[in-house]
């Protein structure tokens, strides 16, 4: 029993001496912060991190936030929300000494701070923190973190975190002149596999006096990364083009129906889009005021309401104005232009001329990365939504009685009328359908564009181009035309600019229409061919 007691006492004495030794080491490291030298501060950061003290992370974090204070007697204190505390013990200082000054930092010291904080969390229990620490160390490239990185690499089991740790280690080894050339070449290969702009910048930072083989490997890796980034940029532009094409499809698909069935040049079509966007705004305002918890369902409520509002306004316009102007396209153009101005002014009078805020539901917020390409959720949802609308409209056109009558009127209006089809009502319902689809297009556009009285004017010209290019009244032509123009627009923009790119597309469409006046997919029928 006495032997066990002596053993416990010896162990306690050893631990006490070890704690005192660590505390003494921490005090010595902290004293270097009071020298007011960037070099001493950087060395102090490395020493504080190396002590392994629990307070090391708090001290370095206080330095990063400008809360680490140095006293004239070389004591180091921390300012926190409760006052001044001692950096070593963490106890409150009741009478802080005079002449306290914040420890100064520069960019080099900030990099050392990032590296030290990263090293302190490289062995965290949380994989997300380990990943964040590895990424911070890759950016700082502080050689002092190399031992901690190698320890963390040996222990790591998560594949994603292990790759980030390997990249951080490679970044340090690649620039370290005291490392063997073979290790630096292997590090260059790891960096090249990362393949992003940060890896490219790191490879470019290799000093000219580096070994010839290493510089040649870096140059080859830089060229490979440039080719990869150029390819990714083109893929990204294609995605942006598909996104723009989806927006154009939503805006033009209703116009394709009305233009194809009735031959009406409807300049108020953009205002139907605007009405759908403002319907979304009203729905969200009501939900914010009365049921905030249902905000994520606001678009589900807004979609049918936008269709009904825009569709009802479309039927009203057709019954009150357009039905008197069939067969006179120039007069319908002027009349619907006047209607568009009336609708814009009505919206300004009700909601004001300023942009209105329409929020994104949580499932449409944010973005994610896929193979190095940043994809936003709202645009992905719009692509899926526009294709869904297209499929539903095809089903309506092909497999419903209304769709059958509509196609009959398109192919031969007189024959359809002689078969008992009430063509005036088909015209009204078709115009209402096209306007309703424009309304739900406004719901989608409210998620990526400003909601204002001029919203529809931004898309009306492009919508007409899509319809004419794809083939008047042909839904498949509208789909192909929208995607073609959207992708071509985004591919041309980096080379020719936004304005010149649109001009080139317009010239192309004009030349194309000279060769194929009916567009890509021309409708067939006796009335059309007459």
PDB file of N, CA and C in Angstrom, residues 440-508:
ATOM      1  N   UNK A 440     -46.292  31.695 -65.142  1.00  0.00           N
ATOM      2  CA  UNK A 440     -45.443  30.810 -64.340  1.00  0.00           C
ATOM      3  C   UNK A 440     -43.969  30.989 -64.711  1.00  0.00           C
ATOM      4  N   UNK A 441     -43.699  31.471 -65.939  1.00  0.00           N
ATOM      5  CA  UNK A 441     -42.320  31.858 -66.269  1.00  0.00           C
ATOM      6  C   UNK A 441     -41.877  33.015 -65.375  1.00  0.00           C
ATOM      7  N   UNK A 442     -42.804  33.928 -65.079  1.00  0.00           N
ATOM      8  CA  UNK A 442     -42.477  35.029 -64.176  1.00  0.00           C
ATOM      9  C   UNK A 442     -42.145  34.552 -62.781  1.00  0.00           C
ATOM     10  N   UNK A 443     -42.801  33.479 -62.316  1.00  0.00           N
ATOM     11  CA  UNK A 443     -42.469  32.905 -61.004  1.00  0.00           C
ATOM     12  C   UNK A 443     -41.018  32.439 -60.989  1.00  0.00           C
ATOM     13  N   UNK A 444     -40.615  31.750 -62.058  1.00  0.00           N
ATOM     14  CA  UNK A 444     -39.233  31.265 -62.135  1.00  0.00           C
ATOM     15  C   UNK A 444     -38.245  32.422 -62.255  1.00  0.00           C
ATOM     16  N   UNK A 445     -38.566  33.402 -63.100  1.00  0.00           N
ATOM     17  CA  UNK A 445     -37.646  34.522 -63.304  1.00  0.00           C
ATOM     18  C   UNK A 445     -37.493  35.371 -62.050  1.00  0.00           C
ATOM     19  N   UNK A 446     -38.498  35.381 -61.187  1.00  0.00           N
ATOM     20  CA  UNK A 446     -38.383  36.165 -59.951  1.00  0.00           C
ATOM     21  C   UNK A 446     -37.281  35.636 -59.043  1.00  0.00           C
ATOM     22  N   UNK A 447     -36.833  34.408 -59.267  1.00  0.00           N
ATOM     23  CA  UNK A 447     -35.781  33.816 -58.445  1.00  0.00           C
ATOM     24  C   UNK A 447     -34.377  34.185 -58.909  1.00  0.00           C
ATOM     25  N   UNK A 448     -34.252  34.728 -60.121  1.00  0.00           N
ATOM     26  CA  UNK A 448     -32.916  35.035 -60.638  1.00  0.00           C
ATOM     27  C   UNK A 448     -32.803  36.447 -61.189  1.00  0.00           C
ATOM     28  N   UNK A 449     -33.896  37.204 -61.201  1.00  0.00           N
ATOM     29  CA  UNK A 449     -33.866  38.531 -61.804  1.00  0.00           C
ATOM     30  C   UNK A 449     -34.621  39.502 -60.910  1.00  0.00           C
ATOM     31  N   UNK A 450     -34.413  40.808 -61.163  1.00  0.00           N
ATOM     32  CA  UNK A 450     -35.111  41.834 -60.404  1.00  0.00           C
ATOM     33  C   UNK A 450     -36.584  41.878 -60.797  1.00  0.00           C
ATOM     34  N   UNK A 451     -37.454  41.958 -59.809  1.00  0.00           N
ATOM     35  CA  UNK A 451     -38.885  42.074 -60.059  1.00  0.00           C
ATOM     36  C   UNK A 451     -39.227  43.560 -60.120  1.00  0.00           C
ATOM     37  N   UNK A 452     -39.511  44.021 -61.317  1.00  0.00           N
ATOM     38  CA  UNK A 452     -39.820  45.432 -61.540  1.00  0.00           C
ATOM     39  C   UNK A 452     -40.823  45.526 -62.690  1.00  0.00           C
ATOM     40  N   UNK A 453     -41.449  46.705 -62.897  1.00  0.00           N
ATOM     41  CA  UNK A 453     -42.393  46.837 -64.020  1.00  0.00           C
ATOM     42  C   UNK A 453     -41.772  46.587 -65.383  1.00  0.00           C
ATOM     43  N   UNK A 454     -40.452  46.651 -65.493  1.00  0.00           N
ATOM     44  CA  UNK A 454     -39.779  46.451 -66.781  1.00  0.00           C
ATOM     45  C   UNK A 454     -39.253  45.032 -66.967  1.00  0.00           C
ATOM     46  N   UNK A 455     -39.629  44.119 -66.072  1.00  0.00           N
ATOM     47  CA  UNK A 455     -39.085  42.762 -66.141  1.00  0.00           C
ATOM     48  C   UNK A 455     -39.353  42.114 -67.494  1.00  0.00           C
ATOM     49  N   UNK A 456     -40.576  42.206 -67.991  1.00  0.00           N
ATOM     50  CA  UNK A 456     -40.925  41.520 -69.234  1.00  0.00           C
ATOM     51  C   UNK A 456     -40.227  42.062 -70.453  1.00  0.00           C
ATOM     52  N   UNK A 457     -39.912  43.363 -70.445  1.00  0.00           N
ATOM     53  CA  UNK A 457     -39.260  43.973 -71.615  1.00  0.00           C
ATOM     54  C   UNK A 457     -37.874  43.403 -71.861  1.00  0.00           C
ATOM     55  N   UNK A 458     -37.260  42.827 -70.830  1.00  0.00           N
ATOM     56  CA  UNK A 458     -35.914  42.268 -70.988  1.00  0.00           C
ATOM     57  C   UNK A 458     -35.909  40.983 -71.789  1.00  0.00           C
ATOM     58  N   UNK A 459     -37.081  40.340 -71.938  1.00  0.00           N
ATOM     59  CA  UNK A 459     -37.133  39.028 -72.561  1.00  0.00           C
ATOM     60  C   UNK A 459     -38.009  38.973 -73.811  1.00  0.00           C
ATOM     61  N   UNK A 460     -38.775  40.015 -74.106  1.00  0.00           N
ATOM     62  CA  UNK A 460     -39.734  39.926 -75.197  1.00  0.00           C
ATOM     63  C   UNK A 460     -39.047  39.787 -76.551  1.00  0.00           C
ATOM     64  N   UNK A 461     -37.978  40.558 -76.788  1.00  0.00           N
ATOM     65  CA  UNK A 461     -37.288  40.479 -78.087  1.00  0.00           C
ATOM     66  C   UNK A 461     -36.628  39.118 -78.261  1.00  0.00           C
ATOM     67  N   UNK A 462     -35.931  38.656 -77.207  1.00  0.00           N
ATOM     68  CA  UNK A 462     -35.292  37.343 -77.290  1.00  0.00           C
ATOM     69  C   UNK A 462     -36.327  36.238 -77.484  1.00  0.00           C
ATOM     70  N   UNK A 463     -37.506  36.406 -76.889  1.00  0.00           N
ATOM     71  CA  UNK A 463     -38.562  35.401 -77.052  1.00  0.00           C
ATOM     72  C   UNK A 463     -39.023  35.318 -78.499  1.00  0.00           C
ATOM     73  N   UNK A 464     -39.203  36.468 -79.141  1.00  0.00           N
ATOM     74  CA  UNK A 464     -39.586  36.467 -80.555  1.00  0.00           C
ATOM     75  C   UNK A 464     -38.496  35.828 -81.416  1.00  0.00           C
ATOM     76  N   UNK A 465     -37.233  36.104 -81.084  1.00  0.00           N
ATOM     77  CA  UNK A 465     -36.138  35.491 -81.844  1.00  0.00           C
ATOM     78  C   UNK A 465     -36.171  33.970 -81.712  1.00  0.00           C
ATOM     79  N   UNK A 466     -36.432  33.488 -80.498  1.00  0.00           N
ATOM     80  CA  UNK A 466     -36.500  32.041 -80.275  1.00  0.00           C
ATOM     81  C   UNK A 466     -37.626  31.428 -81.103  1.00  0.00           C
ATOM     82  N   UNK A 467     -38.801  32.069 -81.090  1.00  0.00           N
ATOM     83  CA  UNK A 467     -39.955  31.541 -81.806  1.00  0.00           C
ATOM     84  C   UNK A 467     -39.709  31.517 -83.311  1.00  0.00           C
ATOM     85  N   UNK A 468     -39.178  32.607 -83.847  1.00  0.00           N
ATOM     86  CA  UNK A 468     -38.945  32.686 -85.291  1.00  0.00           C
ATOM     87  C   UNK A 468     -37.845  31.709 -85.715  1.00  0.00           C
ATOM     88  N   UNK A 469     -36.794  31.616 -84.910  1.00  0.00           N
ATOM     89  CA  UNK A 469     -35.688  30.731 -85.252  1.00  0.00           C
ATOM     90  C   UNK A 469     -36.113  29.260 -85.171  1.00  0.00           C
ATOM     91  N   UNK A 470     -36.878  28.901 -84.151  1.00  0.00           N
ATOM     92  CA  UNK A 470     -37.264  27.508 -83.985  1.00  0.00           C
ATOM     93  C   UNK A 470     -38.370  27.061 -84.908  1.00  0.00           C
ATOM     94  N   UNK A 471     -39.217  27.976 -85.319  1.00  0.00           N
ATOM     95  CA  UNK A 471     -40.356  27.616 -86.161  1.00  0.00           C
ATOM     96  C   UNK A 471     -41.642  28.035 -85.481  1.00  0.00           C
ATOM     97  N   UNK A 472     -42.399  28.906 -86.114  1.00  0.00           N
ATOM     98  CA  UNK A 472     -43.575  29.500 -85.493  1.00  0.00           C
ATOM     99  C   UNK A 472     -44.583  28.412 -85.128  1.00  0.00           C
ATOM    100  N   UNK A 473     -44.988  28.362 -83.851  1.00  0.00           N
ATOM    101  CA  UNK A 473     -46.007  27.432 -83.398  1.00  0.00           C
ATOM    102  C   UNK A 473     -45.528  26.031 -83.111  1.00  0.00           C
ATOM    103  N   UNK A 474     -44.233  25.733 -83.262  1.00  0.00           N
ATOM    104  CA  UNK A 474     -43.712  24.389 -83.046  1.00  0.00           C
ATOM    105  C   UNK A 474     -42.990  24.345 -81.698  1.00  0.00           C
ATOM    106  N   UNK A 475     -43.478  23.494 -80.793  1.00  0.00           N
ATOM    107  CA  UNK A 475     -42.903  23.451 -79.452  1.00  0.00           C
ATOM    108  C   UNK A 475     -41.486  22.896 -79.465  1.00  0.00           C
ATOM    109  N   UNK A 476     -41.245  21.836 -80.250  1.00  0.00           N
ATOM    110  CA  UNK A 476     -39.881  21.299 -80.326  1.00  0.00           C
ATOM    111  C   UNK A 476     -38.929  22.333 -80.912  1.00  0.00           C
ATOM    112  N   UNK A 477     -39.395  23.093 -81.877  1.00  0.00           N
ATOM    113  CA  UNK A 477     -38.565  24.160 -82.429  1.00  0.00           C
ATOM    114  C   UNK A 477     -38.256  25.223 -81.396  1.00  0.00           C
ATOM    115  N   UNK A 478     -39.241  25.524 -80.538  1.00  0.00           N
ATOM    116  CA  UNK A 478     -39.004  26.496 -79.469  1.00  0.00           C
ATOM    117  C   UNK A 478     -37.952  25.994 -78.497  1.00  0.00           C
ATOM    118  N   UNK A 479     -38.018  24.702 -78.130  1.00  0.00           N
ATOM    119  CA  UNK A 479     -37.021  24.124 -77.223  1.00  0.00           C
ATOM    120  C   UNK A 479     -35.622  24.191 -77.836  1.00  0.00           C
ATOM    121  N   UNK A 480     -35.489  23.723 -79.087  1.00  0.00           N
ATOM    122  CA  UNK A 480     -34.173  23.721 -79.731  1.00  0.00           C
ATOM    123  C   UNK A 480     -33.674  25.147 -79.940  1.00  0.00           C
ATOM    124  N   UNK A 481     -34.568  26.043 -80.352  1.00  0.00           N
ATOM    125  CA  UNK A 481     -34.170  27.425 -80.575  1.00  0.00           C
ATOM    126  C   UNK A 481     -33.720  28.105 -79.297  1.00  0.00           C
ATOM    127  N   UNK A 482     -34.438  27.882 -78.183  1.00  0.00           N
ATOM    128  CA  UNK A 482     -34.073  28.507 -76.914  1.00  0.00           C
ATOM    129  C   UNK A 482     -32.713  28.008 -76.438  1.00  0.00           C
ATOM    130  N   UNK A 483     -32.485  26.708 -76.475  1.00  0.00           N
ATOM    131  CA  UNK A 483     -31.210  26.160 -76.003  1.00  0.00           C
ATOM    132  C   UNK A 483     -30.061  26.572 -76.914  1.00  0.00           C
ATOM    133  N   UNK A 484     -30.315  26.581 -78.238  1.00  0.00           N
ATOM    134  CA  UNK A 484     -29.259  26.976 -79.182  1.00  0.00           C
ATOM    135  C   UNK A 484     -28.847  28.421 -78.966  1.00  0.00           C
ATOM    136  N   UNK A 485     -29.829  29.309 -78.875  1.00  0.00           N
ATOM    137  CA  UNK A 485     -29.498  30.729 -78.693  1.00  0.00           C
ATOM    138  C   UNK A 485     -28.885  30.990 -77.326  1.00  0.00           C
ATOM    139  N   UNK A 486     -29.370  30.294 -76.285  1.00  0.00           N
ATOM    140  CA  UNK A 486     -28.809  30.485 -74.954  1.00  0.00           C
ATOM    141  C   UNK A 486     -27.358  30.061 -74.882  1.00  0.00           C
ATOM    142  N   UNK A 487     -27.050  28.871 -75.394  1.00  0.00           N
ATOM    143  CA  UNK A 487     -25.666  28.373 -75.347  1.00  0.00           C
ATOM    144  C   UNK A 487     -24.763  29.217 -76.245  1.00  0.00           C
ATOM    145  N   UNK A 488     -25.236  29.553 -77.454  1.00  0.00           N
ATOM    146  CA  UNK A 488     -24.416  30.376 -78.362  1.00  0.00           C
ATOM    147  C   UNK A 488     -24.124  31.735 -77.747  1.00  0.00           C
ATOM    148  N   UNK A 489     -25.112  32.300 -77.069  1.00  0.00           N
ATOM    149  CA  UNK A 489     -24.916  33.607 -76.440  1.00  0.00           C
ATOM    150  C   UNK A 489     -23.816  33.549 -75.390  1.00  0.00           C
ATOM    151  N   UNK A 490     -23.844  32.543 -74.517  1.00  0.00           N
ATOM    152  CA  UNK A 490     -22.865  32.450 -73.443  1.00  0.00           C
ATOM    153  C   UNK A 490     -21.485  32.054 -73.938  1.00  0.00           C
ATOM    154  N   UNK A 491     -21.413  31.312 -75.042  1.00  0.00           N
ATOM    155  CA  UNK A 491     -20.102  30.960 -75.593  1.00  0.00           C
ATOM    156  C   UNK A 491     -19.466  32.156 -76.294  1.00  0.00           C
ATOM    157  N   UNK A 492     -20.297  32.992 -76.927  1.00  0.00           N
ATOM    158  CA  UNK A 492     -19.768  34.168 -77.628  1.00  0.00           C
ATOM    159  C   UNK A 492     -19.355  35.282 -76.674  1.00  0.00           C
ATOM    160  N   UNK A 493     -20.004  35.382 -75.522  1.00  0.00           N
ATOM    161  CA  UNK A 493     -19.754  36.505 -74.612  1.00  0.00           C
ATOM    162  C   UNK A 493     -18.290  36.668 -74.219  1.00  0.00           C
ATOM    163  N   UNK A 494     -17.556  35.591 -73.822  1.00  0.00           N
ATOM    164  CA  UNK A 494     -16.162  35.797 -73.414  1.00  0.00           C
ATOM    165  C   UNK A 494     -15.274  36.330 -74.536  1.00  0.00           C
ATOM    166  N   UNK A 495     -15.634  36.052 -75.777  1.00  0.00           N
ATOM    167  CA  UNK A 495     -14.781  36.457 -76.895  1.00  0.00           C
ATOM    168  C   UNK A 495     -15.213  37.790 -77.511  1.00  0.00           C
ATOM    169  N   UNK A 496     -16.519  38.010 -77.602  1.00  0.00           N
ATOM    170  CA  UNK A 496     -17.010  39.200 -78.305  1.00  0.00           C
ATOM    171  C   UNK A 496     -17.656  40.216 -77.376  1.00  0.00           C
ATOM    172  N   UNK A 497     -17.930  39.854 -76.108  1.00  0.00           N
ATOM    173  CA  UNK A 497     -18.645  40.751 -75.224  1.00  0.00           C
ATOM    174  C   UNK A 497     -20.145  40.529 -75.332  1.00  0.00           C
ATOM    175  N   UNK A 498     -20.880  40.991 -74.320  1.00  0.00           N
ATOM    176  CA  UNK A 498     -22.317  40.737 -74.261  1.00  0.00           C
ATOM    177  C   UNK A 498     -23.068  41.407 -75.407  1.00  0.00           C
ATOM    178  N   UNK A 499     -22.752  42.682 -75.681  1.00  0.00           N
ATOM    179  CA  UNK A 499     -23.492  43.435 -76.705  1.00  0.00           C
ATOM    180  C   UNK A 499     -23.168  42.918 -78.103  1.00  0.00           C
ATOM    181  N   UNK A 500     -21.863  42.811 -78.419  1.00  0.00           N
ATOM    182  CA  UNK A 500     -21.470  42.341 -79.739  1.00  0.00           C
ATOM    183  C   UNK A 500     -21.918  40.900 -79.963  1.00  0.00           C
ATOM    184  N   UNK A 501     -21.931  40.082 -78.889  1.00  0.00           N
ATOM    185  CA  UNK A 501     -22.400  38.710 -79.029  1.00  0.00           C
ATOM    186  C   UNK A 501     -23.865  38.647 -79.444  1.00  0.00           C
ATOM    187  N   UNK A 502     -24.698  39.505 -78.856  1.00  0.00           N
ATOM    188  CA  UNK A 502     -26.112  39.543 -79.247  1.00  0.00           C
ATOM    189  C   UNK A 502     -26.274  40.029 -80.680  1.00  0.00           C
ATOM    190  N   UNK A 503     -25.454  40.994 -81.081  1.00  0.00           N
ATOM    191  CA  UNK A 503     -25.528  41.497 -82.457  1.00  0.00           C
ATOM    192  C   UNK A 503     -25.173  40.395 -83.447  1.00  0.00           C
ATOM    193  N   UNK A 504     -24.127  39.637 -83.140  1.00  0.00           N
ATOM    194  CA  UNK A 504     -23.731  38.542 -84.024  1.00  0.00           C
ATOM    195  C   UNK A 504     -24.837  37.487 -84.124  1.00  0.00           C
ATOM    196  N   UNK A 505     -25.482  37.189 -82.989  1.00  0.00           N
ATOM    197  CA  UNK A 505     -26.582  36.241 -83.025  1.00  0.00           C
ATOM    198  C   UNK A 505     -27.750  36.762 -83.862  1.00  0.00           C
ATOM    199  N   UNK A 506     -28.034  38.048 -83.729  1.00  0.00           N
ATOM    200  CA  UNK A 506     -29.123  38.641 -84.509  1.00  0.00           C
ATOM    201  C   UNK A 506     -28.820  38.574 -86.000  1.00  0.00           C
ATOM    202  N   UNK A 507     -27.582  38.877 -86.375  1.00  0.00           N
ATOM    203  CA  UNK A 507     -27.201  38.793 -87.782  1.00  0.00           C
ATOM    204  C   UNK A 507     -27.318  37.357 -88.281  1.00  0.00           C
ATOM    205  N   UNK A 508     -26.908  36.411 -87.451  1.00  0.00           N
ATOM    206  CA  UNK A 508     -27.006  35.000 -87.838  1.00  0.00           C
ATOM    207  C   UNK A 508     -28.465  34.602 -88.070  1.00  0.00           C
TER     208      UNK A 508
END
